[in-house]
PDB file of C-alpha atoms in Angstrom:
ATOM      1  CA  MET A   1     145.225  43.444  16.122  1.00  0.00           C
ATOM      2  CA  THR A   2     144.120  40.888  13.478  1.00  0.00           C
ATOM      3  CA  TYR A   3     145.696  40.641  10.024  1.00  0.00           C
ATOM      4  CA  LYS A   4     143.984  39.513   6.816  1.00  0.00           C
ATOM      5  CA  PHE A   5     146.685  37.482   5.068  1.00  0.00           C
ATOM      6  CA  ASP A   6     145.360  34.789   2.711  1.00  0.00           C
ATOM      7  CA  VAL A   7     147.986  32.078   3.190  1.00  0.00           C
ATOM      8  CA  VAL A   8     145.795  29.280   1.845  1.00  0.00           C
ATOM      9  CA  LYS A   9     145.174  31.058  -1.477  1.00  0.00           C
ATOM     10  CA  HIS A  10     148.916  31.279  -2.181  1.00  0.00           C
ATOM     11  CA  ARG A  11     149.799  27.836  -0.806  1.00  0.00           C
ATOM     12  CA  LYS A  12     150.916  26.454  -4.204  1.00  0.00           C
ATOM     13  CA  LYS A  13     153.373  29.315  -4.714  1.00  0.00           C
ATOM     14  CA  ILE A  14     154.594  28.823  -1.142  1.00  0.00           C
ATOM     15  CA  PHE A  15     155.085  25.094  -1.750  1.00  0.00           C
ATOM     16  CA  ILE A  16     157.092  25.761  -4.928  1.00  0.00           C
ATOM     17  CA  ILE A  17     159.375  28.302  -3.231  1.00  0.00           C
ATOM     18  CA  THR A  18     159.866  26.036  -0.213  1.00  0.00           C
ATOM     19  CA  LEU A  19     160.645  22.994  -2.371  1.00  0.00           C
ATOM     20  CA  LEU A  20     163.164  24.982  -4.424  1.00  0.00           C
ATOM     21  CA  VAL A  21     164.981  26.103  -1.267  1.00  0.00           C
ATOM     22  CA  MET A  22     164.962  22.544   0.096  1.00  0.00           C
ATOM     23  CA  ALA A  23     166.305  21.267  -3.239  1.00  0.00           C
ATOM     24  CA  VAL A  24     169.270  23.641  -2.910  1.00  0.00           C
ATOM     25  CA  MET A  25     169.938  22.367   0.615  1.00  0.00           C
ATOM     26  CA  VAL A  26     169.728  18.705  -0.392  1.00  0.00           C
ATOM     27  CA  THR A  27     171.988  19.293  -3.408  1.00  0.00           C
ATOM     28  CA  SER A  28     174.564  20.977  -1.183  1.00  0.00           C
ATOM     29  CA  LEU A  29     174.483  18.017   1.214  1.00  0.00           C
ATOM     30  CA  PHE A  30     175.157  15.569  -1.622  1.00  0.00           C
ATOM     31  CA  VAL A  31     177.756  17.716  -3.395  1.00  0.00           C
ATOM     32  CA  ARG A  32     179.594  19.494  -0.575  1.00  0.00           C
ATOM     33  CA  GLY A  33     178.664  17.360   2.416  1.00  0.00           C
ATOM     34  CA  LEU A  34     179.080  18.516   6.005  1.00  0.00           C
ATOM     35  CA  ASN A  35     182.172  19.903   7.647  1.00  0.00           C
ATOM     36  CA  LEU A  36     182.089  17.486  10.574  1.00  0.00           C
ATOM     37  CA  GLY A  37     183.970  18.402  13.725  1.00  0.00           C
ATOM     38  CA  VAL A  38     186.105  15.999  15.711  1.00  0.00           C
ATOM     39  CA  ASP A  39     183.006  15.055  17.730  1.00  0.00           C
ATOM     40  CA  PHE A  40     181.784  13.023  14.746  1.00  0.00           C
ATOM     41  CA  VAL A  41     184.969  11.946  12.973  1.00  0.00           C
ATOM     42  CA  SER A  42     188.218  10.546  14.250  1.00  0.00           C
ATOM     43  CA  GLY A  43     191.148  12.896  14.553  1.00  0.00           C
ATOM     44  CA  THR A  44     192.562  15.743  16.587  1.00  0.00           C
ATOM     45  CA  ARG A  45     191.747  19.403  16.945  1.00  0.00           C
ATOM     46  CA  LEU A  46     194.348  21.757  18.359  1.00  0.00           C
ATOM     47  CA  ASP A  47     193.189  25.099  19.751  1.00  0.00           C
ATOM     48  CA  ILE A  48     196.347  27.223  19.623  1.00  0.00           C
ATOM     49  CA  HIS A  49     196.063  30.392  21.709  1.00  0.00           C
ATOM     50  CA  VAL A  50     198.526  32.919  20.284  1.00  0.00           C
ATOM     51  CA  LYS A  51     197.627  36.627  20.442  1.00  0.00           C
ATOM     52  CA  PRO A  52     194.933  38.978  19.098  1.00  0.00           C
ATOM     53  CA  ASN A  53     194.550  39.474  15.338  1.00  0.00           C
ATOM     54  CA  VAL A  54     196.671  36.507  14.334  1.00  0.00           C
ATOM     55  CA  ASN A  55     197.346  36.204  10.594  1.00  0.00           C
ATOM     56  CA  LEU A  56     195.818  33.105   8.977  1.00  0.00           C
ATOM     57  CA  GLU A  57     198.311  32.867   6.114  1.00  0.00           C
ATOM     58  CA  GLN A  58     201.266  33.153   8.475  1.00  0.00           C
ATOM     59  CA  ALA A  59     199.806  30.399  10.660  1.00  0.00           C
ATOM     60  CA  ARG A  60     199.353  28.181   7.604  1.00  0.00           C
ATOM     61  CA  GLU A  61     202.964  28.777   6.517  1.00  0.00           C
ATOM     62  CA  ILE A  62     204.262  27.821   9.983  1.00  0.00           C
ATOM     63  CA  LEU A  63     202.389  24.532   9.853  1.00  0.00           C
ATOM     64  CA  GLN A  64     203.556  23.836   6.292  1.00  0.00           C
ATOM     65  CA  ASP A  65     207.155  24.409   7.389  1.00  0.00           C
ATOM     66  CA  LEU A  66     206.573  21.732  10.051  1.00  0.00           C
ATOM     67  CA  GLY A  67     205.612  19.255   7.323  1.00  0.00           C
ATOM     68  CA  TYR A  68     201.817  19.522   7.321  1.00  0.00           C
ATOM     69  CA  GLN A  69     200.664  19.735   3.709  1.00  0.00           C
ATOM     70  CA  ASN A  70     197.498  21.811   3.054  1.00  0.00           C
ATOM     71  CA  PRO A  71     196.705  22.166   6.766  1.00  0.00           C
ATOM     72  CA  ASN A  72     193.055  22.514   7.775  1.00  0.00           C
ATOM     73  CA  VAL A  73     193.393  25.683   9.790  1.00  0.00           C
ATOM     74  CA  ARG A  74     191.227  28.669  10.627  1.00  0.00           C
ATOM     75  CA  VAL A  75     191.349  31.673  12.929  1.00  0.00           C
ATOM     76  CA  GLY A  76     188.729  32.420  15.577  1.00  0.00           C
ATOM     77  CA  GLY A  77     187.976  33.832  18.986  1.00  0.00           C
ATOM     78  CA  SER A  78     186.491  37.173  19.997  1.00  0.00           C
ATOM     79  CA  GLU A  79     189.732  38.925  18.946  1.00  0.00           C
ATOM     80  CA  ASN A  80     190.993  36.328  16.435  1.00  0.00           C
ATOM     81  CA  GLU A  81     193.496  35.159  19.034  1.00  0.00           C
ATOM     82  CA  PHE A  82     193.000  31.422  18.371  1.00  0.00           C
ATOM     83  CA  ILE A  83     194.273  29.192  15.592  1.00  0.00           C
ATOM     84  CA  PHE A  84     192.151  26.053  15.154  1.00  0.00           C
ATOM     85  CA  PHE A  85     194.125  23.251  13.515  1.00  0.00           C
ATOM     86  CA  ARG A  86     192.387  19.977  12.593  1.00  0.00           C
ATOM     87  CA  LEU A  87     194.132  16.731  11.699  1.00  0.00           C
ATOM     88  CA  SER A  88     192.641  13.429  10.571  1.00  0.00           C
ATOM     89  CA  ASP A  89     195.123  11.503  12.747  1.00  0.00           C
ATOM     90  CA  THR A  90     196.001  11.560  16.412  1.00  0.00           C
ATOM     91  CA  VAL A  91     199.110  13.465  17.482  1.00  0.00           C
ATOM     92  CA  ASP A  92     201.612  12.671  20.208  1.00  0.00           C
ATOM     93  CA  THR A  93     203.179  14.933  22.813  1.00  0.00           C
ATOM     94  CA  GLY A  94     206.294  15.457  20.692  1.00  0.00           C
ATOM     95  CA  GLN A  95     204.286  16.830  17.764  1.00  0.00           C
ATOM     96  CA  ILE A  96     202.344  19.180  20.028  1.00  0.00           C
ATOM     97  CA  ASN A  97     205.565  20.460  21.590  1.00  0.00           C
ATOM     98  CA  ARG A  98     207.077  21.145  18.146  1.00  0.00           C
ATOM     99  CA  ILE A  99     203.962  23.059  17.072  1.00  0.00           C
ATOM    100  CA  GLN A 100     203.998  25.033  20.310  1.00  0.00           C
ATOM    101  CA  SER A 101     207.668  25.908  19.933  1.00  0.00           C
ATOM    102  CA  ALA A 102     207.239  26.966  16.302  1.00  0.00           C
ATOM    103  CA  PHE A 103     204.381  29.348  17.084  1.00  0.00           C
ATOM    104  CA  SER A 104     206.092  30.708  20.202  1.00  0.00           C
ATOM    105  CA  GLU A 105     209.196  31.494  18.155  1.00  0.00           C
ATOM    106  CA  ALA A 106     207.252  33.007  15.246  1.00  0.00           C
ATOM    107  CA  TYR A 107     205.056  35.254  17.391  1.00  0.00           C
ATOM    108  CA  GLN A 108     207.553  35.910  20.200  1.00  0.00           C
ATOM    109  CA  THR A 109     204.960  35.107  22.851  1.00  0.00           C
ATOM    110  CA  LYS A 110     203.887  32.267  25.102  1.00  0.00           C
ATOM    111  CA  VAL A 111     201.603  29.893  23.201  1.00  0.00           C
ATOM    112  CA  ASN A 112     199.107  27.548  24.848  1.00  0.00           C
ATOM    113  CA  ILE A 113     197.613  24.528  23.051  1.00  0.00           C
ATOM    114  CA  GLN A 114     194.464  22.649  23.989  1.00  0.00           C
ATOM    115  CA  GLU A 115     194.058  19.215  22.416  1.00  0.00           C
ATOM    116  CA  GLN A 116     190.823  17.389  21.554  1.00  0.00           C
ATOM    117  CA  THR A 117     191.163  13.849  20.237  1.00  0.00           C
ATOM    118  CA  VAL A 118     188.343  11.499  19.203  1.00  0.00           C
ATOM    119  CA  SER A 119     188.764   7.860  18.193  1.00  0.00           C
ATOM    120  CA  PRO A 120     186.888   6.419  15.160  1.00  0.00           C
ATOM    121  CA  ILE A 121     184.628   4.309  17.402  1.00  0.00           C
ATOM    122  CA  ILE A 122     183.589   7.246  19.582  1.00  0.00           C
ATOM    123  CA  GLY A 123     183.044   9.435  16.517  1.00  0.00           C
ATOM    124  CA  ARG A 124     180.666   6.907  14.916  1.00  0.00           C
ATOM    125  CA  GLU A 125     178.852   6.366  18.210  1.00  0.00           C
ATOM    126  CA  THR A 126     178.389  10.112  18.723  1.00  0.00           C
ATOM    127  CA  ALA A 127     176.986  10.529  15.197  1.00  0.00           C
ATOM    128  CA  MET A 128     174.504   7.672  15.693  1.00  0.00           C
ATOM    129  CA  ASN A 129     173.397   9.029  19.066  1.00  0.00           C
ATOM    130  CA  ALA A 130     172.789  12.449  17.520  1.00  0.00           C
ATOM    131  CA  ILE A 131     170.603  10.930  14.778  1.00  0.00           C
ATOM    132  CA  LYS A 132     168.700   8.851  17.345  1.00  0.00           C
ATOM    133  CA  ALA A 133     168.074  11.934  19.495  1.00  0.00           C
ATOM    134  CA  VAL A 134     166.456  13.825  16.602  1.00  0.00           C
ATOM    135  CA  LEU A 135     164.378  10.796  15.524  1.00  0.00           C
ATOM    136  CA  ILE A 136     163.167  10.044  19.053  1.00  0.00           C
ATOM    137  CA  ALA A 137     162.186  13.676  19.577  1.00  0.00           C
ATOM    138  CA  SER A 138     160.228  13.615  16.291  1.00  0.00           C
ATOM    139  CA  LEU A 139     158.505  10.340  17.246  1.00  0.00           C
ATOM    140  CA  PHE A 140     157.275  11.705  20.581  1.00  0.00           C
ATOM    141  CA  ILE A 141     156.040  14.846  18.836  1.00  0.00           C
ATOM    142  CA  ILE A 142     154.021  12.717  16.392  1.00  0.00           C
ATOM    143  CA  LEU A 143     152.519  10.666  19.233  1.00  0.00           C
ATOM    144  CA  TYR A 144     151.617  13.733  21.288  1.00  0.00           C
ATOM    145  CA  MET A 145     150.023  15.642  18.428  1.00  0.00           C
ATOM    146  CA  ALA A 146     148.166  12.582  17.127  1.00  0.00           C
ATOM    147  CA  PHE A 147     146.686  12.130  20.608  1.00  0.00           C
ATOM    148  CA  ARG A 148     146.084  15.849  21.219  1.00  0.00           C
ATOM    149  CA  PHE A 149     144.706  16.667  17.748  1.00  0.00           C
ATOM    150  CA  GLU A 150     144.621  14.177  14.859  1.00  0.00           C
ATOM    151  CA  TYR A 151     147.198  12.347  12.774  1.00  0.00           C
ATOM    152  CA  ARG A 152     147.079  14.911   9.939  1.00  0.00           C
ATOM    153  CA  PHE A 153     148.134  17.656  12.340  1.00  0.00           C
ATOM    154  CA  ALA A 154     150.935  15.424  13.633  1.00  0.00           C
ATOM    155  CA  VAL A 155     152.325  14.590  10.186  1.00  0.00           C
ATOM    156  CA  ALA A 156     152.113  18.221   9.005  1.00  0.00           C
ATOM    157  CA  ALA A 157     153.962  19.383  12.129  1.00  0.00           C
ATOM    158  CA  VAL A 158     156.755  16.823  11.672  1.00  0.00           C
ATOM    159  CA  ILE A 159     157.159  17.768   7.998  1.00  0.00           C
ATOM    160  CA  ALA A 160     157.586  21.363   9.158  1.00  0.00           C
ATOM    161  CA  LEU A 161     160.187  20.202  11.705  1.00  0.00           C
ATOM    162  CA  PHE A 162     162.178  18.367   9.056  1.00  0.00           C
ATOM    163  CA  HIS A 163     161.988  21.506   6.908  1.00  0.00           C
ATOM    164  CA  ASP A 164     163.564  23.483   9.752  1.00  0.00           C
ATOM    165  CA  ALA A 165     166.261  20.882  10.426  1.00  0.00           C
ATOM    166  CA  LEU A 166     167.104  20.485   6.734  1.00  0.00           C
ATOM    167  CA  PHE A 167     167.334  24.261   6.304  1.00  0.00           C
ATOM    168  CA  ILE A 168     169.865  24.586   9.138  1.00  0.00           C
ATOM    169  CA  VAL A 169     171.902  21.591   8.005  1.00  0.00           C
ATOM    170  CA  GLY A 170     171.816  22.835   4.405  1.00  0.00           C
ATOM    171  CA  ILE A 171     173.101  26.295   5.338  1.00  0.00           C
ATOM    172  CA  PHE A 172     175.943  24.749   7.351  1.00  0.00           C
ATOM    173  CA  SER A 173     176.740  22.545   4.339  1.00  0.00           C
ATOM    174  CA  LEU A 174     176.629  25.435   1.853  1.00  0.00           C
ATOM    175  CA  PHE A 175     179.068  27.556   3.848  1.00  0.00           C
ATOM    176  CA  GLN A 176     181.037  24.589   5.266  1.00  0.00           C
ATOM    177  CA  ILE A 177     180.540  25.683   8.865  1.00  0.00           C
ATOM    178  CA  GLU A 178     181.792  23.107  11.340  1.00  0.00           C
ATOM    179  CA  VAL A 179     179.149  20.746  12.733  1.00  0.00           C
ATOM    180  CA  ASP A 180     179.704  19.507  16.283  1.00  0.00           C
ATOM    181  CA  LEU A 181     177.679  18.323  19.288  1.00  0.00           C
ATOM    182  CA  VAL A 182     176.666  21.889  20.116  1.00  0.00           C
ATOM    183  CA  PHE A 183     175.052  22.064  16.668  1.00  0.00           C
ATOM    184  CA  ILE A 184     172.902  19.026  17.521  1.00  0.00           C
ATOM    185  CA  ALA A 185     171.819  20.771  20.727  1.00  0.00           C
ATOM    186  CA  ALA A 186     170.717  23.745  18.609  1.00  0.00           C
ATOM    187  CA  VAL A 187     168.709  21.486  16.266  1.00  0.00           C
ATOM    188  CA  LEU A 188     166.899  19.871  19.200  1.00  0.00           C
ATOM    189  CA  THR A 189     166.174  23.310  20.638  1.00  0.00           C
ATOM    190  CA  ILE A 190     164.667  24.377  17.317  1.00  0.00           C
ATOM    191  CA  VAL A 191     162.534  21.218  17.197  1.00  0.00           C
ATOM    192  CA  GLY A 192     161.005  22.159  20.552  1.00  0.00           C
ATOM    193  CA  TYR A 193     160.461  25.797  19.619  1.00  0.00           C
ATOM    194  CA  SER A 194     159.016  25.141  16.172  1.00  0.00           C
ATOM    195  CA  VAL A 195     156.498  22.533  17.292  1.00  0.00           C
ATOM    196  CA  ASN A 196     155.337  24.851  20.072  1.00  0.00           C
ATOM    197  CA  ASP A 197     154.588  27.607  17.566  1.00  0.00           C
ATOM    198  CA  THR A 198     152.839  25.129  15.261  1.00  0.00           C
ATOM    199  CA  ILE A 199     150.686  23.777  18.095  1.00  0.00           C
ATOM    200  CA  VAL A 200     149.419  27.296  18.868  1.00  0.00           C
ATOM    201  CA  ILE A 201     148.140  27.679  15.288  1.00  0.00           C
ATOM    202  CA  PHE A 202     146.743  24.143  15.120  1.00  0.00           C
ATOM    203  CA  ASP A 203     144.941  24.575  18.434  1.00  0.00           C
ATOM    204  CA  ARG A 204     143.212  27.690  17.099  1.00  0.00           C
ATOM    205  CA  ILE A 205     142.311  25.820  13.881  1.00  0.00           C
ATOM    206  CA  ARG A 206     140.730  23.065  15.953  1.00  0.00           C
ATOM    207  CA  GLU A 207     138.725  25.564  18.022  1.00  0.00           C
ATOM    208  CA  ASN A 208     137.463  27.314  14.900  1.00  0.00           C
ATOM    209  CA  LEU A 209     136.582  23.998  13.249  1.00  0.00           C
ATOM    210  CA  ASP A 210     134.321  23.166  16.183  1.00  0.00           C
ATOM    211  CA  LEU A 211     132.574  26.529  15.800  1.00  0.00           C
ATOM    212  CA  VAL A 212     132.202  26.646  12.012  1.00  0.00           C
ATOM    213  CA  LYS A 213     132.079  22.950  10.989  1.00  0.00           C
ATOM    214  CA  PRO A 214     133.042  23.696   7.351  1.00  0.00           C
ATOM    215  CA  LYS A 215     131.550  21.699   4.474  1.00  0.00           C
ATOM    216  CA  LYS A 216     132.975  23.637   1.515  1.00  0.00           C
ATOM    217  CA  TRP A 217     136.515  24.570   0.472  1.00  0.00           C
ATOM    218  CA  ASP A 218     135.935  28.299   0.988  1.00  0.00           C
ATOM    219  CA  GLU A 219     134.722  27.633   4.525  1.00  0.00           C
ATOM    220  CA  LEU A 220     137.700  25.414   5.366  1.00  0.00           C
ATOM    221  CA  ALA A 221     140.173  27.881   3.843  1.00  0.00           C
ATOM    222  CA  LYS A 222     138.588  30.712   5.840  1.00  0.00           C
ATOM    223  CA  VAL A 223     138.954  28.721   9.071  1.00  0.00           C
ATOM    224  CA  VAL A 224     142.689  28.194   8.447  1.00  0.00           C
ATOM    225  CA  ASN A 225     143.341  31.776   7.331  1.00  0.00           C
ATOM    226  CA  ASP A 226     141.424  33.192  10.292  1.00  0.00           C
ATOM    227  CA  SER A 227     143.315  30.916  12.695  1.00  0.00           C
ATOM    228  CA  ILE A 228     146.694  31.974  11.266  1.00  0.00           C
ATOM    229  CA  ASN A 229     145.789  35.662  11.366  1.00  0.00           C
ATOM    230  CA  GLN A 230     144.399  35.430  14.905  1.00  0.00           C
ATOM    231  CA  THR A 231     147.657  33.963  16.210  1.00  0.00           C
ATOM    232  CA  LEU A 232     150.036  35.876  13.933  1.00  0.00           C
ATOM    233  CA  VAL A 233     150.764  38.726  16.350  1.00  0.00           C
ATOM    234  CA  ARG A 234     151.598  36.263  19.107  1.00  0.00           C
ATOM    235  CA  SER A 235     153.808  34.228  16.737  1.00  0.00           C
ATOM    236  CA  LEU A 236     155.648  37.310  15.434  1.00  0.00           C
ATOM    237  CA  ASN A 237     156.249  38.732  18.905  1.00  0.00           C
ATOM    238  CA  THR A 238     157.588  35.410  20.194  1.00  0.00           C
ATOM    239  CA  ALA A 239     159.755  34.876  17.113  1.00  0.00           C
ATOM    240  CA  LEU A 240     161.249  38.380  17.192  1.00  0.00           C
ATOM    241  CA  THR A 241     162.024  38.114  20.900  1.00  0.00           C
ATOM    242  CA  VAL A 242     163.965  34.860  20.611  1.00  0.00           C
ATOM    243  CA  ILE A 243     165.570  35.830  17.288  1.00  0.00           C
ATOM    244  CA  LEU A 244     166.968  39.034  18.813  1.00  0.00           C
ATOM    245  CA  ALA A 245     168.293  37.044  21.782  1.00  0.00           C
ATOM    246  CA  ALA A 246     169.925  34.494  19.466  1.00  0.00           C
ATOM    247  CA  PHE A 247     171.410  37.284  17.344  1.00  0.00           C
ATOM    248  CA  ALA A 248     172.926  38.889  20.446  1.00  0.00           C
ATOM    249  CA  LEU A 249     174.416  35.521  21.452  1.00  0.00           C
ATOM    250  CA  TRP A 250     175.890  35.092  17.969  1.00  0.00           C
ATOM    251  CA  ILE A 251     177.462  38.565  17.949  1.00  0.00           C
ATOM    252  CA  LEU A 252     178.614  38.741  21.568  1.00  0.00           C
ATOM    253  CA  GLY A 253     178.773  35.144  22.755  1.00  0.00           C
ATOM    254  CA  GLY A 254     182.276  34.308  21.607  1.00  0.00           C
ATOM    255  CA  GLU A 255     183.808  31.476  19.601  1.00  0.00           C
ATOM    256  CA  SER A 256     182.719  28.633  21.888  1.00  0.00           C
ATOM    257  CA  ILE A 257     178.993  29.151  21.214  1.00  0.00           C
ATOM    258  CA  SER A 258     179.203  30.897  17.845  1.00  0.00           C
ATOM    259  CA  ASN A 259     178.015  27.903  15.788  1.00  0.00           C
ATOM    260  CA  PHE A 260     175.296  27.093  18.315  1.00  0.00           C
ATOM    261  CA  SER A 261     174.019  30.676  18.219  1.00  0.00           C
ATOM    262  CA  LEU A 262     174.082  30.783  14.407  1.00  0.00           C
ATOM    263  CA  ALA A 263     172.203  27.475  14.122  1.00  0.00           C
ATOM    264  CA  LEU A 264     169.691  28.719  16.689  1.00  0.00           C
ATOM    265  CA  LEU A 265     169.219  32.009  14.827  1.00  0.00           C
ATOM    266  CA  LEU A 266     168.659  30.303  11.466  1.00  0.00           C
ATOM    267  CA  GLY A 267     166.423  27.655  12.990  1.00  0.00           C
ATOM    268  CA  LEU A 268     164.221  30.187  14.764  1.00  0.00           C
ATOM    269  CA  MET A 269     163.615  32.022  11.501  1.00  0.00           C
ATOM    270  CA  ALA A 270     162.920  28.751   9.672  1.00  0.00           C
ATOM    271  CA  GLY A 271     160.580  27.635  12.467  1.00  0.00           C
ATOM    272  CA  ALA A 272     158.585  30.857  12.372  1.00  0.00           C
ATOM    273  CA  TYR A 273     158.217  30.441   8.594  1.00  0.00           C
ATOM    274  CA  SER A 274     157.307  26.752   8.611  1.00  0.00           C
ATOM    275  CA  SER A 275     154.643  27.056  11.314  1.00  0.00           C
ATOM    276  CA  VAL A 276     152.658  29.470   9.132  1.00  0.00           C
ATOM    277  CA  PHE A 277     153.667  28.650   5.565  1.00  0.00           C
ATOM    278  CA  VAL A 278     154.414  24.918   5.664  1.00  0.00           C
ATOM    279  CA  ALA A 279     152.472  23.105   8.393  1.00  0.00           C
ATOM    280  CA  SER A 280     149.103  24.854   7.980  1.00  0.00           C
ATOM    281  CA  PRO A 281     148.939  24.728   4.132  1.00  0.00           C
ATOM    282  CA  ILE A 282     149.896  21.025   4.191  1.00  0.00           C
ATOM    283  CA  TRP A 283     147.150  20.279   6.690  1.00  0.00           C
ATOM    284  CA  VAL A 284     144.403  22.207   4.871  1.00  0.00           C
ATOM    285  CA  THR A 285     145.275  20.572   1.527  1.00  0.00           C
ATOM    286  CA  TRP A 286     145.243  17.099   3.065  1.00  0.00           C
ATOM    287  CA  LYS A 287     142.076  17.803   5.085  1.00  0.00           C
ATOM    288  CA  TRP A 288     140.171  18.993   2.024  1.00  0.00           C
ATOM    289  CA  LYS A 289     141.078  15.872   0.031  1.00  0.00           C
ATOM    290  CA  SER A 290     139.891  13.768   2.962  1.00  0.00           C
ATOM    291  CA  MET A 291     136.592  15.677   3.098  1.00  0.00           C
ATOM    292  CA  GLN A 292     136.103  15.172  -0.648  1.00  0.00           C
ATOM    293  CA  LYS A 293     136.650  11.419  -0.332  1.00  0.00           C
ATOM    294  CA  GLN A 294     134.259  11.234   2.607  1.00  0.00           C
ATOM    295  CA  SER A 295     131.637  13.201   0.655  1.00  0.00           C
ATOM    296  CA  THR A 296     131.964  10.841  -2.314  1.00  0.00           C
ATOM    297  CA  LYS A 297     131.685   7.795  -0.049  1.00  0.00           C
ATOM    298  CA  ASN A 298     128.507   9.096   1.614  1.00  0.00           C
ATOM    299  CA  ARG A 299     126.838  10.099  -1.674  1.00  0.00           C
ATOM    300  CA  PRO A 300     123.862   7.798  -2.380  1.00  0.00           C
ATOM    301  CA  VAL A 301     124.180   5.511  -5.405  1.00  0.00           C
ATOM    302  CA  THR A 302     121.496   5.997  -8.063  1.00  0.00           C
ATOM    303  CA  GLU A 303     120.667   3.864 -11.049  1.00  0.00           C
TER     304      GLU A 303
END
C-alpha cells in the first residue's frame, strides 16, 4: 500500500511547529534544569523498602522529625512500597540506622534500606562520559552516512537525532523526572533506532534520484514525497511495534526501569516523527538550494 502524503509541500509549517516545540524544551532546560540523579551529582540516595501503598506525606513528616528540612522524597515501586530519599551529602551508618528505626517504629514493620553514594569527582566524570558517548555516536553516524550517501544526508540525519535527544531531555526537564545512567542508555538506543529509520528513507531517495535525475523543484519534491510514501508503511509498522513494546515495559516493568522505558517510549515517537518530518524536508531544502547555485554557476555569461 502506497500513501500520497505531500510532506515537502508543508515543510515550512512542519519546521515552524518543530522549532516551537524545541523552543519549549530549550526554555525548560534553562529555567527548570534537569533533575539529576546521584549518578551525576554528589550525594546519597536511600531506597527505603517499607510496605505497599506507603503515604508520601507521612514519610516526609518522619524525615522532618529526624531533622531533615524539606526532604527530597518520593514514593515508587510497583505497589508504592519504596520511599526514595535523596540527600546532597553523604550519610554515615548512624544516620541510616536512625532513619531505619524511625520508619520501622512508624509503620510497625521491618524496614530495609539500600544506600547509593556518589562522590563529586565520580559524578562529574560520569556526566562527562555520558556527553562523550552521545557525541562519539553522532560523529560515527556522520562519517558513515557521508561515506554511504553524501554529506547533506549525514547532516540532516544528525539534526534529526539532536531533535530526538532534545525532545526526550526537554520532557524530562519539564516534568522533573530523574535523569540517571539508565536514561543515557535510552538516549543512545534512540540514536541507533532513529538513524536506522532515517537511512531507510534516504536510501530510497537515493535510488529514486538515480532513476529520475530531477532538474526542477517539482521533480525533486516528487522524488522525496514518493520515497517517503513508499517507505511509510514499513516505518509505521516498525515504529508501532517498538512503541507498543516500550509502552508495555513502562507499564509493567517496575520502578527500576520505569525512567528508561519512558525515555525509550518518547524517543521512539520522536524518532518516527523526525525521520519523516525533519530529516527529509531539511535535505530537500538544502539540495534544491545547491542545485540552484550549480545551475547559476553553469549558466553561460553573455554580454
